Amino acid sequence: MEEKKFDVQSLIGFILIGGILLWMLYTNSPSEEVVEPQQETQQVETPGNTDADQPDQQGEIKSPGSDSTALAEARERLGAFGYSASLPSATENTTTVSNDVLELEIDNKGGYISEARVKNFQTYDDEPVYLIKDGNASFNINFTTTDGRTLDTENLYFEPEVTKNGDNTIISMKLKVSQDEFLEYRYVLKPGEYMLDFSIRSQGLKNVLNSSRDINLNWQLKGYRHAKSISYENRYTDLIYEYGDGDDDNLGAGDLEESEDEDISYVAFKQHFFSSILLTDDPFQRGKFISENLVEDEEVDTLYTKNFIAQMPLELNGGELNYNMNWYYGPTDYKILNNYDRNLDEVVPLGWGIFGWINKYVFIPFFAFLSGFLPSYGIAIIVMTIVVRIVLSPVTYKSYLSQAKMKVLRPEINELNEKHKDNPMKKQQETMKLYSKAGASPMSGCLPALMQIPVFYALFQFFPSAFQLRNKSFLWAEDLSSYDTIAELPFTIPFYGDHVSLFPILASIAIFIYMMMTTGQSMQQAQQPGMPNMKFIMYLSPLFMLVFFNNYASGLSLYYFTSNLITIGIMLVIKYVIIDEEKIHAKIQENKKKPKKQNKFTRKMQEMMEQAEQQQKQKKK
């Protein structure tokens, strides 16, 4: 092996390289004037810092590089908006404002509300009602700059400024390019109002925002649970929006629902009894909406109900943004929402068509009147139910009178059935003649019942939506807007639940008695082919009430129990006091002797049946 020798040329090379490096370090070292501002900049917190980049107790930066390097990187990443990163407001601070009914915290980062608490209300477990808290909501504008950067406002720092204009509190959040160039969120909180004025505007950003790329507004919120039954609350938690010329639509209660429309004027994230709503004076050109159910297992998923997402594009006007809008954070109360005259009453699910009309113009004002002077909301429900049943008692009377006539005619109908048992056409024809002469009709008993359906359905929609019932107790029910509980079960019964509610049991018993009274006579008759099994229906209805309403609002079960109890009483009075079956029978026999003039419809039907009978005879020949 050859012995290694000392290489003089290598040594000279290393010395020259070292000299060059020392010369470069000397010529590139900062002057005294430059060092001072760099040392001051070390105290500024910049966006994107990790915990290692935060100052320690002596104010030192725990990072490999200097703070000036981090700021330079932020400016490189943010471009023109890197100016905001150098401002003292580029911190995780919040601004808190409040009035008599609402308390808000607005975060410097993103410029959006980080907490929204509705005052004067508590959840089912006596906690404050928060619509926004702990990062469950976000509000972001995604845009592209003229130098090709794609940025999100939720990651950028706004500079807050709070001023007063009379009793109004104004919060200005500015995302700055310079002192005179910025994107601004402006909030105006008024005394005693759940509704805030809100505007988005830009100044001096004509050459910063890329007008050829979409500017998208994205609003997202996960609804907090506020009620005892999260599944029942979730049934009435929905995304509603107004589009076009005042039309409205909703996504429903499915596991995952999506929808798109044009000319969006408001978007409401409704959480049964509390809502977050964004309204705009100038409709968004289009909108995409998503609702995702977050409750798969009520025992496990106990924090959130649904995840709502709304995506709308923003349009530039003269190269700038300029939108006047409103935020609403408050109760889903028909009276409060309707007073704003912005079509927000559609957020409350009162039913469509005639059902909603009955609720808006009859039941809501009437219930408000009763609850204004009665000592309890439960008593108000009972009184309103009594009044409704009394108003509908003439319809009940006509229905029961028809049943009584049919009962009196039953022997003659049975005789006709036996006489023409081999000729169904003749049997039907003779039966119609008998009904016509006696002045009775099976339909006369059905029509009064059909007339009551709009009232019953309207009330079915009214009670679950009545904000006044929330957290109001009556008898053993702690909350008329939720289910009552007389016993907790150590297990869960499918469709029924893990508890026993008393009001649905009472309502089921009342329905069973009512069905016995109304269908008992029909059950005694031979079951007609093609007719529904009345005995099955008699048992099914109470069972349905017992199971289905065990998790429903106790106020609704109280209404059905009271309503059926009153109906039973009215029917007993009609049967034993008002109606005399012997007189009815005598009147029917008298009517049968009189010549009965047939109307055109009855005469036409009879002619058609006679023609059909003649055709059958000819076929037999």
Coordinates of C-alpha atoms in Angstrom, one line a residue:
M1 CA 0.0 0.0 0.0
E2 CA 1.3 3.4 -0.9
E3 CA 1.9 5.8 2.0
K4 CA -0.2 9.0 2.0
K5 CA 1.7 12.2 1.6
F6 CA 0.9 15.8 2.8
D7 CA -0.9 17.7 0.0
V8 CA 0.3 21.4 0.1
Q9 CA -2.0 22.4 -2.8
S10 CA -5.1 21.1 -0.9
L11 CA -4.1 23.2 2.1
I12 CA -3.8 26.3 0.0
G13 CA -7.2 25.7 -1.5
F14 CA -8.9 25.4 1.9
I15 CA -7.3 28.6 3.1
L16 CA -8.5 30.5 0.0
I17 CA -12.1 29.2 0.4
G18 CA -12.2 30.2 4.1
G19 CA -11.0 33.7 3.2
I20 CA -13.7 34.1 0.6
L21 CA -16.4 33.1 3.1
L22 CA -15.2 35.5 5.7
W23 CA -15.1 38.3 3.2
M24 CA -18.8 37.5 2.1
L25 CA -20.0 37.5 5.7
Y26 CA -18.3 40.8 6.4
T27 CA -19.7 42.6 3.3
N28 CA -23.3 41.2 3.9
S29 CA -23.6 41.9 7.6
P30 CA -26.4 44.5 8.5
S31 CA -25.6 48.0 9.5
E32 CA -26.5 49.4 12.9
E33 CA -29.5 51.2 11.4
V34 CA -31.0 48.0 10.0
V35 CA -30.4 45.8 13.1
E36 CA -32.6 48.0 15.3
P37 CA -35.9 47.6 13.4
Q38 CA -35.2 43.8 13.0
Q39 CA -34.9 43.5 16.8
E40 CA -38.2 45.4 17.2
T41 CA -40.0 43.1 14.7
Q42 CA -39.1 40.1 16.9
Q43 CA -41.9 41.1 19.3
V44 CA -44.6 40.9 16.5
E45 CA -46.7 37.7 16.3
T46 CA -47.1 36.6 12.8
P47 CA -49.7 34.3 11.2
G48 CA -48.8 30.7 10.8
N49 CA -46.5 30.5 13.9
T50 CA -46.4 27.2 15.7
D51 CA -46.0 26.9 19.5
A52 CA -42.3 26.8 19.0
D53 CA -42.4 30.2 17.4
Q54 CA -44.2 31.9 20.3
P55 CA -42.2 34.1 22.7
D56 CA -41.1 32.6 26.0
Q57 CA -41.3 34.4 29.4
Q58 CA -38.4 36.7 28.5
G59 CA -40.0 37.5 25.1
E60 CA -37.5 35.5 23.1
I61 CA -38.6 33.6 20.0
K62 CA -38.2 29.9 20.2
S63 CA -37.5 29.2 16.6
P64 CA -34.4 28.4 14.6
G65 CA -34.7 31.5 12.4
S66 CA -35.3 35.1 13.4
D67 CA -38.8 36.7 13.5
S68 CA -37.9 38.9 10.6
T69 CA -37.5 35.7 8.6
A70 CA -40.9 34.5 9.6
L71 CA -42.4 37.9 8.7
A72 CA -40.7 37.8 5.3
E73 CA -42.0 34.4 4.7
A74 CA -45.5 35.6 5.6
R75 CA -45.3 38.5 3.3
E76 CA -44.0 36.2 0.5
R77 CA -46.9 33.9 1.1
L78 CA -49.6 36.5 1.5
G79 CA -48.3 39.0 -1.0
A80 CA -50.1 42.4 -0.6
F81 CA -52.0 41.2 2.4
G82 CA -48.7 40.4 4.2
Y83 CA -49.0 44.0 5.5
S84 CA -51.7 42.8 8.0
A85 CA -49.2 40.3 9.4
S86 CA -47.0 43.1 10.5
L87 CA -49.7 44.9 12.5
P88 CA -50.0 44.6 16.3
S89 CA -53.6 43.2 15.7
A90 CA -52.1 40.1 14.1
T91 CA -52.9 38.1 17.3
E92 CA -55.4 35.6 18.5
N93 CA -57.4 38.3 20.3
T94 CA -61.2 38.8 20.3
T95 CA -63.5 41.8 20.6
T96 CA -66.6 41.3 22.8
V97 CA -69.8 43.3 22.4
S98 CA -73.3 42.8 23.8
N99 CA -76.8 44.2 24.2
D100 CA -79.8 43.1 26.3
V101 CA -80.4 39.9 24.4
L102 CA -77.1 39.0 22.6
E103 CA -73.4 38.7 23.4
L104 CA -70.8 38.3 20.6
E105 CA -67.1 37.7 20.4
I106 CA -65.4 38.6 17.1
D107 CA -62.0 37.1 16.4
N108 CA -59.1 39.1 14.9
K109 CA -58.2 36.0 12.9
G110 CA -60.8 35.7 10.1
G111 CA -62.8 38.7 11.4
Y112 CA -65.8 36.5 12.1
I113 CA -67.8 35.8 15.2
S114 CA -66.1 33.2 17.4
E115 CA -68.9 33.2 20.1
A116 CA -72.6 34.0 19.9
R117 CA -74.6 33.6 23.1
V118 CA -78.3 34.2 23.2
K119 CA -79.0 35.8 26.6
N120 CA -82.0 35.1 28.9
F121 CA -82.3 31.4 27.8
Q122 CA -80.8 28.2 29.0
T123 CA -80.5 24.7 27.5
Y124 CA -82.3 21.7 28.9
D125 CA -79.5 21.2 31.4
D126 CA -79.5 24.9 32.5
E127 CA -76.4 25.8 30.5
P128 CA -76.2 29.1 28.5
V129 CA -77.5 28.9 24.9
Y130 CA -74.5 29.3 22.4
L131 CA -75.1 29.2 18.7
I132 CA -71.3 29.7 18.0
K133 CA -68.6 28.5 20.3
D134 CA -65.3 26.5 20.3
G135 CA -64.9 26.6 16.5
N136 CA -68.2 25.1 15.5
A137 CA -68.7 27.8 12.8
S138 CA -66.6 29.5 10.2
F139 CA -67.1 32.3 7.7
N140 CA -64.6 32.6 4.9
I141 CA -64.1 34.5 1.6
N142 CA -61.8 32.6 -0.8
F143 CA -60.3 34.8 -3.5
T144 CA -57.3 35.0 -5.9
T145 CA -55.0 38.0 -6.1
T146 CA -53.7 39.5 -9.3
D147 CA -50.3 38.0 -8.7
G148 CA -51.8 34.5 -8.6
R149 CA -52.1 33.8 -4.9
T150 CA -55.2 32.0 -3.6
L151 CA -56.1 33.2 0.0
D152 CA -58.8 32.5 2.6
T153 CA -59.9 35.3 5.0
E154 CA -60.4 32.8 7.8
N155 CA -56.5 32.4 7.9
L156 CA -55.8 36.2 7.8
Y157 CA -55.7 38.8 10.6
F158 CA -58.1 41.7 10.7
E159 CA -57.6 44.9 12.6
P160 CA -60.6 45.7 15.0
E161 CA -62.0 49.0 15.8
V162 CA -65.0 49.6 18.1
T163 CA -67.0 52.9 18.0
K164 CA -70.4 54.2 19.1
N165 CA -73.1 55.8 17.1
G166 CA -75.8 56.8 19.6
D167 CA -76.9 53.5 21.3
N168 CA -75.5 51.4 18.5
T169 CA -72.2 49.6 18.7
I170 CA -70.1 49.5 15.5
I171 CA -67.3 46.9 15.1
S172 CA -65.1 47.4 12.1
M173 CA -62.7 44.5 11.2
K174 CA -60.2 45.4 8.4
L175 CA -57.9 43.1 6.5
K176 CA -55.3 45.6 5.3
V177 CA -53.0 45.9 2.3
S178 CA -52.1 49.4 3.6
Q179 CA -53.7 52.0 5.7
D180 CA -56.0 53.1 2.9
E181 CA -56.4 49.7 1.2
F182 CA -58.4 47.0 2.9
L183 CA -61.2 44.5 3.0
E184 CA -63.7 45.4 5.8
Y185 CA -66.4 43.4 7.8
R186 CA -68.6 46.0 9.5
Y187 CA -71.0 44.9 12.3
V188 CA -73.6 47.2 13.9
L189 CA -75.2 45.9 17.1
K190 CA -78.4 47.7 18.2
P191 CA -80.0 47.7 21.6
G192 CA -82.5 44.8 22.3
E193 CA -82.0 43.4 18.8
Y194 CA -81.1 39.9 17.7
M195 CA -80.5 41.2 14.2
L196 CA -77.1 42.9 13.3
D197 CA -76.4 45.1 10.4
F198 CA -73.4 43.5 8.5
S199 CA -71.5 44.7 5.4
I200 CA -68.6 43.5 3.4
R201 CA -66.7 46.1 1.4
S202 CA -63.3 46.7 0.0
Q203 CA -61.4 49.8 -0.7
G204 CA -58.4 50.2 -3.0
L205 CA -58.3 46.5 -3.9
K206 CA -59.2 47.0 -7.6
N207 CA -55.7 46.0 -8.6
V208 CA -55.3 43.4 -5.9
L209 CA -58.4 41.1 -6.4
N210 CA -58.4 39.0 -9.6
S211 CA -61.7 39.8 -11.2
S212 CA -61.4 36.9 -13.7
R213 CA -61.5 34.3 -10.8
D214 CA -64.4 33.4 -8.6
I215 CA -64.7 35.0 -5.2
N216 CA -66.6 32.6 -3.0
L217 CA -68.3 33.1 0.4
N218 CA -68.4 29.9 2.5
W219 CA -70.4 29.8 5.7
Q220 CA -70.4 26.6 7.8
L221 CA -72.0 25.8 11.2
K222 CA -72.5 22.7 13.3
G223 CA -75.6 23.1 15.3
Y224 CA -75.3 22.6 19.1
R225 CA -77.7 20.4 21.0
H226 CA -80.1 22.5 23.2
A227 CA -82.9 20.0 24.0
K228 CA -83.4 16.9 26.1
S229 CA -84.1 14.7 23.1
I230 CA -81.4 15.3 20.4
S231 CA -83.3 13.1 17.9
Y232 CA -86.6 15.1 18.4
E233 CA -84.6 18.4 18.2
N234 CA -82.9 17.1 15.1
R235 CA -86.3 16.4 13.5
Y236 CA -87.0 20.2 13.4
T237 CA -83.4 21.3 12.6
D238 CA -83.2 22.3 9.0
L239 CA -81.5 24.6 6.4
I240 CA -84.0 27.0 4.8
Y241 CA -83.2 29.6 2.1
E242 CA -85.1 32.2 0.1
Y243 CA -84.5 32.4 -3.6
G244 CA -86.0 33.9 -6.8
D245 CA -88.9 36.2 -6.2
G246 CA -89.6 35.5 -2.6
D247 CA -89.8 31.7 -2.9
D248 CA -88.4 29.5 -0.1
D249 CA -87.1 26.0 0.2
N250 CA -85.6 23.7 2.7
L251 CA -83.3 20.7 2.7
G252 CA -85.3 18.4 5.1
A253 CA -84.1 16.1 7.8
G254 CA -82.2 13.5 5.7
D255 CA -78.7 12.2 6.5
L256 CA -77.2 14.1 3.6
E257 CA -79.1 16.7 1.6
E258 CA -77.9 19.0 -1.1
S259 CA -79.5 21.8 -3.2
E260 CA -78.7 24.6 -5.5
D261 CA -80.7 27.7 -6.6
E262 CA -80.3 31.2 -7.9
D263 CA -80.9 34.7 -6.6
I264 CA -80.5 33.8 -2.9
S265 CA -81.7 36.5 -0.5
Y266 CA -81.3 34.7 2.8
V267 CA -79.9 31.4 4.3
A268 CA -81.1 30.1 7.7
F269 CA -79.4 27.5 9.7
K270 CA -82.4 26.6 11.9
Q271 CA -81.7 24.6 15.1
H272 CA -85.4 23.9 16.1
F273 CA -85.8 26.8 18.7
F274 CA -82.8 28.9 17.7
S275 CA -81.5 30.0 14.4
S276 CA -78.5 31.6 12.6
I277 CA -79.5 33.6 9.5
L278 CA -77.6 35.5 6.9
L279 CA -79.6 38.0 4.9
T280 CA -78.5 40.1 1.9
D281 CA -80.0 43.2 0.3
D282 CA -78.5 42.3 -3.0
P283 CA -79.2 38.6 -3.7
F284 CA -76.3 36.2 -4.3
Q285 CA -76.3 35.1 -7.9
R286 CA -76.5 31.5 -6.9
G287 CA -76.0 29.3 -3.9
K288 CA -75.1 25.7 -3.0
F289 CA -76.4 24.2 0.3
I290 CA -75.5 21.1 2.2
S291 CA -77.1 19.6 5.3
E292 CA -75.4 16.6 7.0
N293 CA -77.0 14.7 9.9
L294 CA -74.5 14.2 12.7
V295 CA -76.7 12.0 14.9
E296 CA -76.3 8.3 14.1
D297 CA -76.6 7.1 17.7
E298 CA -78.4 9.3 20.3
E299 CA -76.4 7.6 23.1
V300 CA -73.0 8.6 21.5
D301 CA -73.7 11.6 19.3
T302 CA -74.8 14.1 22.0
L303 CA -73.1 17.4 21.1
Y304 CA -74.1 18.4 17.5
T305 CA -77.3 17.9 15.5
K306 CA -76.5 18.8 11.9
N307 CA -73.6 20.3 9.9
F308 CA -74.7 23.1 7.6
I309 CA -72.7 24.5 4.7
A310 CA -73.7 27.4 2.4
Q311 CA -71.5 28.5 -0.6
M312 CA -72.3 31.6 -2.5
P313 CA -70.2 33.6 -5.1
L314 CA -69.5 37.3 -4.5
E315 CA -69.5 39.8 -7.5
L316 CA -67.2 42.7 -7.9
N317 CA -68.7 46.1 -8.6
G318 CA -66.1 48.4 -10.2
G319 CA -63.4 46.1 -9.1
E320 CA -64.5 46.3 -5.4
L321 CA -66.7 44.3 -3.1
N322 CA -69.8 46.0 -1.7
Y323 CA -72.5 44.0 0.0
N324 CA -75.0 45.2 2.7
M325 CA -76.3 42.3 4.7
N326 CA -77.6 41.2 8.2
W327 CA -76.9 38.5 10.7
Y328 CA -79.7 37.1 12.9
Y329 CA -78.7 35.1 16.0
G330 CA -81.7 34.4 18.2
P331 CA -85.0 32.4 18.9
T332 CA -86.9 30.7 16.1
D333 CA -89.9 32.6 17.3
Y334 CA -92.6 33.4 14.8
K335 CA -93.5 36.7 16.3
I336 CA -89.9 38.0 16.5
L337 CA -89.1 36.8 12.9
N338 CA -92.3 38.0 11.4
N339 CA -91.7 41.6 12.8
Y340 CA -88.6 42.0 10.6
D341 CA -90.8 41.9 7.5
R342 CA -88.2 39.9 5.6
N343 CA -90.2 36.7 5.0
L344 CA -88.4 35.1 7.9
D345 CA -91.7 33.7 9.2
E346 CA -91.1 30.9 6.6
V347 CA -88.3 29.7 8.8
V348 CA -90.9 28.5 11.4
P349 CA -92.5 25.3 10.0
L350 CA -96.2 26.0 10.3
G351 CA -97.3 24.0 7.3
W352 CA -98.0 24.8 3.7
G353 CA -101.1 26.2 2.2
I354 CA -104.3 26.3 4.3
F355 CA -102.5 24.7 7.2
G356 CA -100.0 27.6 7.5
W357 CA -102.8 30.1 7.0
I358 CA -104.8 28.6 9.9
N359 CA -101.7 28.8 12.2
K360 CA -100.7 32.3 11.2
Y361 CA -104.0 34.0 11.4
V362 CA -105.9 31.8 14.0
F363 CA -103.9 29.7 16.4
I364 CA -100.8 31.8 16.9
P365 CA -102.7 35.1 17.8
F366 CA -105.3 33.1 19.8
F367 CA -102.7 31.2 21.8
A368 CA -100.8 34.4 22.4
F369 CA -104.0 36.0 23.7
L370 CA -104.7 33.1 26.1
S371 CA -101.2 32.8 27.4
G372 CA -101.2 36.5 28.1
F373 CA -103.5 36.2 31.1
L374 CA -103.8 32.5 32.0
P375 CA -101.5 31.4 34.8
S376 CA -99.9 28.4 32.9
Y377 CA -99.1 27.5 29.3
G378 CA -100.5 24.1 30.0
I379 CA -103.9 25.6 30.9
A380 CA -103.7 27.8 27.8
I381 CA -103.3 24.6 25.7
I382 CA -106.4 23.0 27.5
V383 CA -108.5 26.2 27.0
M384 CA -107.6 26.5 23.3
T385 CA -108.4 22.8 22.8
I386 CA -111.8 23.3 24.4
V387 CA -112.6 26.3 22.2
V388 CA -111.5 24.4 19.1
R389 CA -113.6 21.4 19.9
I390 CA -116.7 23.6 20.7
V391 CA -116.2 25.4 17.4
L392 CA -116.0 22.1 15.6
S393 CA -118.9 20.5 17.5
P394 CA -121.5 21.2 14.7
V395 CA -119.3 19.1 12.4
T396 CA -119.0 16.4 15.0
Y397 CA -122.8 16.5 15.4
K398 CA -123.4 16.0 11.6
S399 CA -120.9 13.2 11.6
Y400 CA -122.6 11.4 14.5
L401 CA -126.1 12.1 13.0
S402 CA -125.0 10.4 9.8
Q403 CA -123.7 7.4 11.8
A404 CA -127.1 7.2 13.6
K405 CA -129.0 7.2 10.3
M406 CA -126.8 4.5 8.9
K407 CA -127.4 2.5 12.1
V408 CA -131.2 2.8 11.7
L409 CA -131.0 1.8 8.1
R410 CA -128.7 -1.1 8.7
P411 CA -131.5 -3.8 9.0
E412 CA -133.0 -2.7 5.6
I413 CA -129.6 -2.6 4.0
N414 CA -128.9 -6.2 5.3
E415 CA -132.2 -7.2 3.8
L416 CA -131.3 -5.8 0.4
N417 CA -127.9 -7.5 0.6
E418 CA -129.5 -10.8 1.2
K419 CA -132.2 -10.3 -1.4
H420 CA -129.8 -9.3 -4.2
K421 CA -126.7 -11.3 -3.1
D422 CA -126.4 -12.8 -6.5
N423 CA -126.7 -9.5 -8.3
P424 CA -124.2 -7.0 -7.0
M425 CA -125.3 -4.3 -9.5
K426 CA -128.9 -4.6 -8.5
K427 CA -127.9 -4.6 -4.8
Q428 CA -125.9 -1.4 -5.2
Q429 CA -128.7 0.2 -7.2
E430 CA -131.4 -0.5 -4.6
T431 CA -129.1 0.6 -1.8
M432 CA -128.6 4.0 -3.4
K433 CA -132.4 4.3 -3.8
L434 CA -132.8 3.6 -0.1
Y435 CA -130.2 6.2 0.8
S436 CA -131.8 8.7 -1.5
K437 CA -135.3 8.2 -0.1
A438 CA -134.1 8.3 3.5
G439 CA -131.9 11.3 3.1
A440 CA -128.8 9.5 4.3
S441 CA -125.5 8.8 2.8
P442 CA -122.3 7.0 3.9
M443 CA -120.3 10.0 2.6
S444 CA -122.1 12.4 4.8
G445 CA -120.3 10.9 7.8
C446 CA -116.9 11.1 6.0
L447 CA -117.1 14.7 4.8
P448 CA -117.4 16.3 8.3
A449 CA -114.4 14.3 9.4
L450 CA -112.4 15.5 6.3
M451 CA -113.3 19.1 7.1
Q452 CA -111.5 18.7 10.5
I453 CA -108.2 17.5 9.0
P454 CA -106.8 21.0 8.2
V455 CA -107.4 22.0 11.8
F456 CA -105.8 18.9 13.3
Y457 CA -102.8 19.1 11.0
A458 CA -102.3 22.8 11.6
L459 CA -102.2 22.1 15.4
F460 CA -99.8 19.2 14.8
Q461 CA -97.5 21.7 13.2
F462 CA -98.2 24.5 15.7
F463 CA -97.3 22.9 19.0
P464 CA -93.8 21.6 18.1
S465 CA -93.0 25.1 16.7
A466 CA -94.4 27.2 19.5
F467 CA -91.3 28.8 21.1
Q468 CA -93.4 30.0 24.1
L469 CA -93.7 26.4 25.3
R470 CA -89.9 26.0 25.6
N471 CA -88.8 25.2 29.2
K472 CA -92.4 25.8 30.4
S473 CA -93.6 23.2 33.0
F474 CA -97.1 21.8 33.6
L475 CA -98.2 19.2 36.1
W476 CA -95.5 16.5 35.9
A477 CA -94.1 17.7 32.6
E478 CA -90.9 19.8 33.1
D479 CA -90.9 21.2 29.6
L480 CA -93.9 21.3 27.3
S481 CA -91.7 21.6 24.3
S482 CA -90.1 18.2 25.1
Y483 CA -91.3 14.8 26.3
D484 CA -92.5 14.3 29.8
T485 CA -91.0 11.4 31.9
I486 CA -92.6 9.4 34.6
A487 CA -90.1 6.5 34.5
E488 CA -86.6 5.9 33.1
L489 CA -85.9 2.5 31.5
P490 CA -82.6 0.7 32.0
F491 CA -82.6 -0.1 28.3
T492 CA -83.8 1.4 25.0
I493 CA -86.8 0.1 23.1
P494 CA -86.6 0.6 19.3
F495 CA -88.9 3.4 18.1
Y496 CA -90.1 3.9 21.7
G497 CA -87.1 5.1 23.6
D498 CA -85.5 4.7 27.1
H499 CA -88.3 6.4 29.1
V500 CA -92.0 6.3 29.7
S501 CA -94.1 9.4 29.0
L502 CA -97.5 9.7 30.6
F503 CA -99.3 12.2 28.3
P504 CA -99.0 9.8 25.3
I505 CA -100.4 7.0 27.4
L506 CA -103.4 9.1 28.4
A507 CA -103.9 10.2 24.8
S508 CA -103.8 6.6 23.6
I509 CA -106.4 5.5 26.1
A510 CA -108.7 8.4 25.0
I511 CA -108.2 7.5 21.3
F512 CA -109.0 3.9 22.0
I513 CA -112.3 4.8 23.7
Y514 CA -113.2 7.2 20.9
M515 CA -112.5 4.5 18.3
M516 CA -114.7 2.1 20.2
M517 CA -117.5 4.6 20.1
T518 CA -117.2 5.4 16.5
T519 CA -116.2 2.0 15.0
G520 CA -117.9 -0.3 17.4
Q521 CA -121.1 -0.5 15.3
S522 CA -119.1 -1.1 12.1
M523 CA -117.2 -3.9 13.8
Q524 CA -120.4 -5.7 14.7
Q525 CA -121.3 -5.9 11.0
A526 CA -120.0 -8.5 8.7
Q527 CA -116.7 -7.4 7.2
Q528 CA -117.4 -6.2 3.6
P529 CA -115.0 -7.2 0.8
G530 CA -112.6 -4.5 0.0
M531 CA -113.3 -2.5 3.2
P532 CA -110.5 -1.8 5.8
N533 CA -110.4 -4.0 8.9
M534 CA -111.9 -1.6 11.4
K535 CA -110.8 -3.7 14.4
F536 CA -107.2 -3.5 13.2
I537 CA -107.5 0.3 12.8
M538 CA -109.0 0.6 16.2
Y539 CA -106.0 -1.0 17.8
L540 CA -103.4 0.5 15.5
S541 CA -104.3 4.2 16.1
P542 CA -103.7 4.1 19.9
L543 CA -100.6 2.0 19.5
F544 CA -99.2 4.5 17.0
M545 CA -99.9 7.4 19.4
L546 CA -98.3 5.5 22.3
V547 CA -95.1 4.8 20.4
F548 CA -94.7 7.7 18.1
F549 CA -95.5 10.5 20.6
N550 CA -93.3 9.1 23.4
N551 CA -90.5 11.3 22.2
Y552 CA -92.6 14.2 21.0
A553 CA -93.4 17.5 22.8
S554 CA -95.6 16.9 25.8
G555 CA -97.7 19.9 24.8
L556 CA -98.8 18.1 21.7
S557 CA -99.7 15.0 23.6
L558 CA -101.6 17.1 26.1
Y559 CA -103.6 18.6 23.2
Y560 CA -104.5 15.2 21.8
F561 CA -105.5 13.9 25.2
T562 CA -107.7 16.9 25.9
S563 CA -109.1 17.0 22.4
N564 CA -110.2 13.3 22.4
L565 CA -111.5 13.6 26.0
I566 CA -113.7 16.5 24.9
T567 CA -114.8 14.7 21.7
I568 CA -115.9 11.7 23.8
G569 CA -117.9 14.0 26.0
I570 CA -119.5 15.8 23.1
M571 CA -120.4 12.5 21.4
L572 CA -122.0 11.2 24.7
V573 CA -124.1 14.3 24.9
I574 CA -125.2 14.0 21.3
K575 CA -126.0 10.3 21.7
Y576 CA -128.0 10.4 24.9
V577 CA -129.3 14.0 25.0
I578 CA -129.6 15.5 21.5
I579 CA -130.2 12.5 19.2
D580 CA -133.2 10.2 19.5
E581 CA -132.8 7.2 17.3
E582 CA -136.5 6.4 17.3
K583 CA -137.3 9.9 16.0
I584 CA -134.7 9.5 13.4
H585 CA -136.2 6.2 12.3
A586 CA -139.7 7.7 12.1
K587 CA -138.4 10.6 10.1
I588 CA -136.6 8.3 7.7
Q589 CA -139.7 6.3 7.1
E590 CA -141.6 9.5 6.5
N591 CA -139.0 10.7 4.0
K592 CA -139.2 7.3 2.2
K593 CA -143.0 7.9 1.5
K594 CA -142.4 11.3 0.0
P595 CA -141.4 11.6 -3.7
K596 CA -137.7 12.3 -3.8
K597 CA -136.5 14.5 -6.6
Q598 CA -133.1 13.3 -7.8
N599 CA -130.3 15.6 -8.6
K600 CA -128.6 15.4 -12.0
F601 CA -125.6 13.5 -10.6
T602 CA -127.7 10.8 -8.8
R603 CA -130.0 10.5 -11.8
K604 CA -127.0 10.0 -14.2
M605 CA -125.4 7.5 -11.9
Q606 CA -128.7 5.5 -11.7
E607 CA -129.0 5.6 -15.5
M608 CA -125.5 4.3 -15.9
M609 CA -126.1 1.5 -13.5
E610 CA -129.3 0.5 -15.3
Q611 CA -127.5 0.5 -18.6
A612 CA -124.8 -1.7 -17.1
E613 CA -127.5 -4.1 -15.8
Q614 CA -129.2 -4.3 -19.2
Q615 CA -125.8 -5.1 -20.8
Q616 CA -125.2 -7.9 -18.3
K617 CA -128.6 -9.4 -19.1
Q618 CA -128.0 -9.3 -22.8
K619 CA -124.7 -11.1 -22.4
K620 CA -126.3 -13.9 -20.4
K621 CA -128.8 -14.4 -23.3

